[in-house]
Short mmCIF file of C-alpha atoms in Angstrom, two decimals:
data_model
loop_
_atom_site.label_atom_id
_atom_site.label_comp_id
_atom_site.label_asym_id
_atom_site.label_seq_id
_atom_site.Cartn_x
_atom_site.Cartn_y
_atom_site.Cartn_z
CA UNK A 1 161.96 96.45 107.09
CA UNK A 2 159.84 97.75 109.68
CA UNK A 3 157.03 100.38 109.53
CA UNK A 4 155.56 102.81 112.26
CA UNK A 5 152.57 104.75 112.45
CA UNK A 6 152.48 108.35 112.63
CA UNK A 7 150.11 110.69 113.40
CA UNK A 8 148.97 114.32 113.01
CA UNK A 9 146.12 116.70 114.56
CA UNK A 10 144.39 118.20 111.99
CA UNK A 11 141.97 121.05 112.57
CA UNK A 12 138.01 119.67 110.76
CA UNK A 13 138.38 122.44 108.23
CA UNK A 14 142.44 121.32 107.03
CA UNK A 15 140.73 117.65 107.29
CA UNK A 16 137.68 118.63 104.76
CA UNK A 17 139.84 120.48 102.53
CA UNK A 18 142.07 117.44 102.23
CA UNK A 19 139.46 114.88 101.97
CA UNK A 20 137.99 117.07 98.83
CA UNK A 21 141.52 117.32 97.21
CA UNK A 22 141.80 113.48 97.62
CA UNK A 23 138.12 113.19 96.21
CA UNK A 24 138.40 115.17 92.91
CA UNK A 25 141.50 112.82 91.85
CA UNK A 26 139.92 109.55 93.34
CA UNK A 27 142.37 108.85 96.08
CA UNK A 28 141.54 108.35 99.98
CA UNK A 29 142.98 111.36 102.17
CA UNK A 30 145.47 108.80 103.57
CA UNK A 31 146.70 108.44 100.15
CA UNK A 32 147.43 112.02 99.23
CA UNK A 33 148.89 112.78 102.51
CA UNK A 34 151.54 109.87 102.31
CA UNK A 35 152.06 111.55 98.58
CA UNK A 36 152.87 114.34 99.91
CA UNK A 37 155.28 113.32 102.54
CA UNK A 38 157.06 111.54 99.84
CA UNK A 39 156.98 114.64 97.35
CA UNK A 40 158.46 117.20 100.34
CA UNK A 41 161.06 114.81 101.61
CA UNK A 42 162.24 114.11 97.88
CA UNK A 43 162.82 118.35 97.52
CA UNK A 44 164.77 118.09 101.04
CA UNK A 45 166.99 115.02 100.15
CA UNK A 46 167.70 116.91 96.75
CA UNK A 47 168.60 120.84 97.84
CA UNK A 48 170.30 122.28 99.97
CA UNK A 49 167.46 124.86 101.18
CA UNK A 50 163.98 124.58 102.99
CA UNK A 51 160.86 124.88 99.69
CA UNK A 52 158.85 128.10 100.02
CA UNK A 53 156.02 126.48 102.41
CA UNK A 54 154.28 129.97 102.40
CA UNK A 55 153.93 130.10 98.75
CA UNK A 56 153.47 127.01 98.73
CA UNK A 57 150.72 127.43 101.07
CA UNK A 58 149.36 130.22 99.42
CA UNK A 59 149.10 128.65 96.31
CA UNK A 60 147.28 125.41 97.15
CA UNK A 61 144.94 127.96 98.74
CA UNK A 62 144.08 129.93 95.77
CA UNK A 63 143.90 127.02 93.64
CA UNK A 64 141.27 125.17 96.10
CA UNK A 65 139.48 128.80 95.75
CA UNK A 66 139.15 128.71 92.41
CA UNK A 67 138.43 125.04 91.78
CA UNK A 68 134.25 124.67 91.50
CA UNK A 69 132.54 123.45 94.22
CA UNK A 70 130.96 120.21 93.45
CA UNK A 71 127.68 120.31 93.88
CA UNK A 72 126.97 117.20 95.87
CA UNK A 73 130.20 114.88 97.38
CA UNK A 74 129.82 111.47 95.86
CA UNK A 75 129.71 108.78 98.33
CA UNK A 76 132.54 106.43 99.06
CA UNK A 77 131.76 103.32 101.08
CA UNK A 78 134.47 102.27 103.71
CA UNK A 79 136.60 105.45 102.81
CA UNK A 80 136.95 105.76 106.43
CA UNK A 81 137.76 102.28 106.97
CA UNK A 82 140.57 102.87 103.95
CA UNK A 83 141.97 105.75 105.61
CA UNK A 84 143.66 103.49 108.58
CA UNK A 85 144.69 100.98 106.11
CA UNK A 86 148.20 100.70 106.62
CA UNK A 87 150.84 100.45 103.49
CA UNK A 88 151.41 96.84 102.82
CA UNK A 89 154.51 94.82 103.33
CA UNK A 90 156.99 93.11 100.82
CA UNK A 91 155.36 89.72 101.72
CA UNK A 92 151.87 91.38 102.02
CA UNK A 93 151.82 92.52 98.49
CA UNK A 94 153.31 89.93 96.90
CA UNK A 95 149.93 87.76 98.72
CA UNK A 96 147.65 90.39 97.42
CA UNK A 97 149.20 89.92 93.94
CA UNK A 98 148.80 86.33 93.66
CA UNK A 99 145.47 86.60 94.39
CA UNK A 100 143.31 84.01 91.89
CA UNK A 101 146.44 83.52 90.02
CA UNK A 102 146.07 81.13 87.48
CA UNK A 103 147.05 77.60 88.05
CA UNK A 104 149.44 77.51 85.24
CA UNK A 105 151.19 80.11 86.07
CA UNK A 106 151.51 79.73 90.21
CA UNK A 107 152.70 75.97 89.58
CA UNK A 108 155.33 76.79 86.60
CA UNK A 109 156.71 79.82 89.29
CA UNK A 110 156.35 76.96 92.32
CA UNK A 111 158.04 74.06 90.85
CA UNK A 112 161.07 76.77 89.84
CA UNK A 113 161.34 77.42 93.72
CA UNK A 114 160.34 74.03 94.39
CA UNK A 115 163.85 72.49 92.85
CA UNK A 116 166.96 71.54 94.77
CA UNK A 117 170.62 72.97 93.83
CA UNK A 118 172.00 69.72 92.13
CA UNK A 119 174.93 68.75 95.17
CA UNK A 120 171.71 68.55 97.36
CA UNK A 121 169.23 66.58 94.94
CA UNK A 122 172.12 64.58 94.53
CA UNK A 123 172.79 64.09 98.36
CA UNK A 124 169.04 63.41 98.98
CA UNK A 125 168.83 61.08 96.41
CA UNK A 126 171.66 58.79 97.63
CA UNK A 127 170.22 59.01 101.04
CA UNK A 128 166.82 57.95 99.86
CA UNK A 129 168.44 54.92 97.60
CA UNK A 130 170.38 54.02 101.33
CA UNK A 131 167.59 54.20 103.40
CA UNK A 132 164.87 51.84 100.76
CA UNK A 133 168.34 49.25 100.30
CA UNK A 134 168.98 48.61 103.85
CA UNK A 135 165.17 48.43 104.62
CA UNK A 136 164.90 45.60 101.59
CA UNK A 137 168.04 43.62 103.35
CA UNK A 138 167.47 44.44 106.76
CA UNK A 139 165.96 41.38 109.00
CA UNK A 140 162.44 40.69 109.49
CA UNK A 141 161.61 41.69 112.57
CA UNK A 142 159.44 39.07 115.10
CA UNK A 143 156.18 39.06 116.07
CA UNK A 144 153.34 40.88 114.02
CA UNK A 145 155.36 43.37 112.47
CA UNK A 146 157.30 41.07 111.08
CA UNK A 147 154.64 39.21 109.30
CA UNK A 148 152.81 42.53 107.89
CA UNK A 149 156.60 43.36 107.01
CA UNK A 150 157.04 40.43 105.32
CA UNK A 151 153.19 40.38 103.40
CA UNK A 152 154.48 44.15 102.14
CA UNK A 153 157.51 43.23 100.86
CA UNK A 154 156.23 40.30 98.57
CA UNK A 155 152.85 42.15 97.47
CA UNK A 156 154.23 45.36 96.09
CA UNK A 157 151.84 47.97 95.20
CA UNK A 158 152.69 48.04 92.08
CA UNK A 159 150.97 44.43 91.37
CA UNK A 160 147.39 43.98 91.42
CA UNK A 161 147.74 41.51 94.35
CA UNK A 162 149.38 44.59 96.25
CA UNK A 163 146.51 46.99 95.55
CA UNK A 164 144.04 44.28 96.24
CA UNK A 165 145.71 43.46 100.04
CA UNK A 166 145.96 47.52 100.40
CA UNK A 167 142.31 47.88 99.91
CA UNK A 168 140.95 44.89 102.35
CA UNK A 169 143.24 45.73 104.84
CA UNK A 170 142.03 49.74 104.29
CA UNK A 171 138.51 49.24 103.90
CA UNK A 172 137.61 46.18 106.44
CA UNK A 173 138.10 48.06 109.04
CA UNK A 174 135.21 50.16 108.22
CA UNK A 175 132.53 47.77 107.23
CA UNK A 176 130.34 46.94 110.13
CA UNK A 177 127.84 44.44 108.26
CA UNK A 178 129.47 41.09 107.15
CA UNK A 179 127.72 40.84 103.70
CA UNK A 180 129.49 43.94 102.35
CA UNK A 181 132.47 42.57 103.96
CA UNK A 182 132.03 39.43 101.90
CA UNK A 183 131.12 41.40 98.84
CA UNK A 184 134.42 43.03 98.78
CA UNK A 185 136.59 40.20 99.31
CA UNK A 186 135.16 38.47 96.64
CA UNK A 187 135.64 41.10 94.28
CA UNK A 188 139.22 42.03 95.30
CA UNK A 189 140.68 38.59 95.89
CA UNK A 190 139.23 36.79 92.55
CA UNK A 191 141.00 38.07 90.18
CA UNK A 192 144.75 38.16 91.46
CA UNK A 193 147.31 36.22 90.49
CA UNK A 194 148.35 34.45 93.74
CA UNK A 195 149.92 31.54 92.33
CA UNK A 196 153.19 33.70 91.08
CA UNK A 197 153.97 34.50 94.75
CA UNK A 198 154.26 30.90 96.28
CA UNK A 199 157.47 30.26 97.70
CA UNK A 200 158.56 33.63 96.85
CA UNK A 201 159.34 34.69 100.35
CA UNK A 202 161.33 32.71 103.05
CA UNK A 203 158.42 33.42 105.37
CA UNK A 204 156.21 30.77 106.26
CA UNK A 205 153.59 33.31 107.24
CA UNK A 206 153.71 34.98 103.52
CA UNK A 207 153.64 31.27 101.94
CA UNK A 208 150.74 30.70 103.91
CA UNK A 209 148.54 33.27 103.37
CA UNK A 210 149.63 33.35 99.67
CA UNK A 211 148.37 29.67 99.62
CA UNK A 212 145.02 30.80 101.16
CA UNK A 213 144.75 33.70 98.98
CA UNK A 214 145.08 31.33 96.72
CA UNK A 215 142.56 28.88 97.35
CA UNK A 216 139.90 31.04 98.63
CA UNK A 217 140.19 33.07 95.56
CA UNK A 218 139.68 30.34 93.27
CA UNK A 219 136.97 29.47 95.35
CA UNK A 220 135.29 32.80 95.05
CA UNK A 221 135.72 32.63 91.48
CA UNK A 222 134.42 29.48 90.42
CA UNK A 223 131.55 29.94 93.20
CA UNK A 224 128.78 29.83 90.38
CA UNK A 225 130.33 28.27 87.63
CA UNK A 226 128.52 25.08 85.87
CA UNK A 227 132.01 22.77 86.45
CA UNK A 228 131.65 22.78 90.07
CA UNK A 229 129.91 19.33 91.44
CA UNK A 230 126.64 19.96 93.87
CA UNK A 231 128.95 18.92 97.14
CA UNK A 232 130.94 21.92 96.37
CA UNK A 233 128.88 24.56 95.98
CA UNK A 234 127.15 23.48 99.18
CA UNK A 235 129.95 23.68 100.66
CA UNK A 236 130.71 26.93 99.68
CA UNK A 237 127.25 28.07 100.06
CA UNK A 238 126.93 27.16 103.45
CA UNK A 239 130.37 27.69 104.80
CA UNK A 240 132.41 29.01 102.23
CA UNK A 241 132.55 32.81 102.80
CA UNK A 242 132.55 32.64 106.29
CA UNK A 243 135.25 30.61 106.51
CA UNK A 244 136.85 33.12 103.61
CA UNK A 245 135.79 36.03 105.52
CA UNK A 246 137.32 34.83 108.97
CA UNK A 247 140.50 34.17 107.31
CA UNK A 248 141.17 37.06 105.09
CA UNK A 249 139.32 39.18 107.96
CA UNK A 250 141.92 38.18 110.40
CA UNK A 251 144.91 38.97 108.10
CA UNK A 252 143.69 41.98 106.71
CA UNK A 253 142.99 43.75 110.22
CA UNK A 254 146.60 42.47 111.19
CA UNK A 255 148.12 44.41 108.44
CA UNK A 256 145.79 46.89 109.14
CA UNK A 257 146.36 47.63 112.68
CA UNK A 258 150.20 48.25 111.48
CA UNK A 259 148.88 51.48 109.37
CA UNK A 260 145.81 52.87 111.78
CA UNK A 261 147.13 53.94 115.36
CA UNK A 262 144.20 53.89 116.92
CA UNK A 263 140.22 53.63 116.83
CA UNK A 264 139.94 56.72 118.76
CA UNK A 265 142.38 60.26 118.69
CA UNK A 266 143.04 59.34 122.69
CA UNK A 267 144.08 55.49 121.92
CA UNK A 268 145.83 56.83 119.01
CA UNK A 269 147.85 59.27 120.97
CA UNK A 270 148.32 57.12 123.36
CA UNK A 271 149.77 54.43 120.84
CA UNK A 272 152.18 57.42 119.25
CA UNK A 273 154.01 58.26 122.70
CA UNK A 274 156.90 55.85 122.17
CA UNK A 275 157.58 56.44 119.08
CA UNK A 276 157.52 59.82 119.29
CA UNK A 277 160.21 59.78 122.05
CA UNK A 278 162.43 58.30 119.62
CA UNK A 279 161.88 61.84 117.32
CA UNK A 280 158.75 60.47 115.19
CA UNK A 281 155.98 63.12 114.25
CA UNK A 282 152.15 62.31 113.23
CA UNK A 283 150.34 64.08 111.35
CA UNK A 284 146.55 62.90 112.08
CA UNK A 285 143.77 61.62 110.26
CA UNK A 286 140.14 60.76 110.75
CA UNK A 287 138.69 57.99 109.48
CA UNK A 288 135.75 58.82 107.23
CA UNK A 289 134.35 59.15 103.64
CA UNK A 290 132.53 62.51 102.32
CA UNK A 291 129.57 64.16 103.83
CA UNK A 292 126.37 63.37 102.30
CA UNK A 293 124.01 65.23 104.16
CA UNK A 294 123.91 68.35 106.56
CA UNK A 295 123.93 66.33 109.78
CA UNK A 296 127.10 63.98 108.23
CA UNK A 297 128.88 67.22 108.18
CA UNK A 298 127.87 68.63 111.69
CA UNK A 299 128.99 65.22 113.14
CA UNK A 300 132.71 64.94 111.18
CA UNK A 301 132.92 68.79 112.16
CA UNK A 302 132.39 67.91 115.82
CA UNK A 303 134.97 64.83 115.68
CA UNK A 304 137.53 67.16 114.39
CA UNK A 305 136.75 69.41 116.76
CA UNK A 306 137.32 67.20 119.54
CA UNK A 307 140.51 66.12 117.73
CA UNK A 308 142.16 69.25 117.22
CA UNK A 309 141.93 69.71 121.23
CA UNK A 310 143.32 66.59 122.14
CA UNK A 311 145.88 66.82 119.58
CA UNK A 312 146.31 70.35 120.75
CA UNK A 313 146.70 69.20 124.34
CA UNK A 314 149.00 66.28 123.86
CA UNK A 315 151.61 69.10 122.16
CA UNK A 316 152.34 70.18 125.48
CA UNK A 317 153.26 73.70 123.48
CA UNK A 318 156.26 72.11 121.43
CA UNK A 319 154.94 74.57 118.54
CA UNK A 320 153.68 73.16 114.83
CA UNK A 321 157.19 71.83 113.84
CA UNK A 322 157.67 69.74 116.89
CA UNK A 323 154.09 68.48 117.96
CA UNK A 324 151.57 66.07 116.47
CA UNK A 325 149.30 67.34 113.61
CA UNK A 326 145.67 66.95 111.77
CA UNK A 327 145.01 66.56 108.14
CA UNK A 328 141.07 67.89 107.60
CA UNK A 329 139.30 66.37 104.95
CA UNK A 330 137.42 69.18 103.51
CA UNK A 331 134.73 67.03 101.72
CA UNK A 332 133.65 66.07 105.18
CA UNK A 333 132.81 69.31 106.35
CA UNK A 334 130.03 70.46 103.55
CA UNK A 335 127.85 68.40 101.67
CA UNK A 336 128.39 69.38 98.29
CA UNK A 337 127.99 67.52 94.85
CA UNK A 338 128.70 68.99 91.90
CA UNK A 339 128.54 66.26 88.88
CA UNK A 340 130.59 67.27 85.64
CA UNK A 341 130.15 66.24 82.49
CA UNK A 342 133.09 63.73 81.17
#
């Protein structure tokens, strides 16, 4: 339903005299006068003749006469700013009501709104069980998506193996220095069980790097145990993890060059165009952990900044629904730390 202002000219003196009525009963003027638009219209809609308006008139009169004076008019911050407030809408109240609504509460009333009929759940569960069977059967497809495809589908993340790959292939691609890099392949690959997934998979890609999973994360392992003869651990001290960072290195950033479009928003723009030809949508991220200090936050601001205008740009105004996307990391943008007790 729609609403439309109206207005009335008012001499100052009518104006006064209203603003002290709406004073003594702590209301704004606006308030009273919509009151009493309601009050007259609900006497028309229910008789058949016009009120008195002189006596009615008359009477307000005497009875501001006789009210007392007050002697000084307390003060009201904003009341002139309330006066053009405008009565809220349906969807505009119900905002104003949830306002610091607890969480309990918002999420029980969300999830209720939040729930499919059951011919639909049912429908979208059957397409969902379609879609994951045919991907399972489907075949591999050639090149390097085929061998990331195939690395997926034998290290599920649900094993530890999975989670380990996930992580390397996540967080390599951020390390600069090579003795972190080393530091978290030894402590992600030494502990899975890599033997369990040999022969496994029909790929020879998958058998192969489950065999050098394998190996280098025995080697990792045992790197300072007593057992290990002095050739060995020469071996692996000189040349070891090097040769066990270059290998994992180079699988992990192929797998991870399958889940990051791009180094940069242009490249990854760039990189989306096909795919979103074919009816894809992104929804962007940026690369980046928390801010730590005032200047960490100034320089993630600025790189969304930039982002949100090329990402703006590439939309070509095909509106929110159509067009590429950001998700903001708001732990990037202030420097906060609050430490709870656990």
């Amino acid at each position: 339903m729609g609403t439309t202002t109206m207005g009335v000219k008012l001499d100052d003196a009518t104006r006064e005299r209203i603003k002290s009525a709406a004073t003594r009963i702590d209301r704004t003027p606006h308030w009273l006068i919509k009151q009493a638009i309601f009050s007259y219209l609900e006497q028309l809609e229910n008789s058949d003749t016009l009120p008195e308006l002189p006596a009615l008139l008359s009477g307000a009169a005497n009875e501001s006469d006789e009210a007392p004076t007050p002697a000084e008019e307390p003060h009201q911050p904003f009341l002139d700013f309330a006066e053009q407030i405008l009565p809220q809408s349906v969807s505009r109240a119900a905002i104003t009501a949830a306002y610091r609504r607890p969480e309990t509460e918002a999420v029980s009333m969300l999830l209720e709104q939040a729930r499919l009929p059951q011919p639909v759940a049912e429908q979208a569960h059957k397409l969902a069980y379609q879609l994951a069977d045919k991907l399972r059967n489907q075949k591999n497809a050639s090149g390097r998506a085929g061998m990331v495809q195939g690395l997926l589908q034998e290290f599920s993340l649900s094993s530890q193996e999975g989670v380990a790959l996930m992580c390397l292939a996540e967080a390599l691609l951020r390390i600069p220095d090579k003795a972190t890099r080393d530091a978290l392949i030894r402590d992600k690959i030494s502990n899975g069980n890599w033997q369990s997934h040999i022969g496994r998979s029909p790929s020879l890609f998958v058998n192969a790097a489950t065999w050098g999973l394998l190996f280098t994360g025995k080697l990792v392992s045992t790197h300072n145990e007593a057992s290990l003869s002095r050739s060995l651990n020469r071996i692996i001290g000189k040349s070891g993890e090097p040769l066990i960072r270059k290998g994992v290195d180079m699988a992990m950033r192929l797998m991870g060059e399958q889940f990051v479009t791009g180094e940069t928003i242009a490249e990854a723009l760039a990189n989306a165009r096909k795919l979103e030809e074919k009816g894809f949508r992104y929804s962007y991220d940026m690369l980046g952990e928390a801010a730590l200090t005032a200047a960490d936050a100034q320089a993630y601001m600025v790189s969304y900044q930039q982002a949100i205008h090329a990402i703006g740009k590439a939309s070509n105004g095909r509106g929110i629904y159509e067009g590429p996307g950001i998700s903001i990391k708001l732990s990037a943008l202030h420097p906060r730390y609050s430490p709870r007790p656990v």
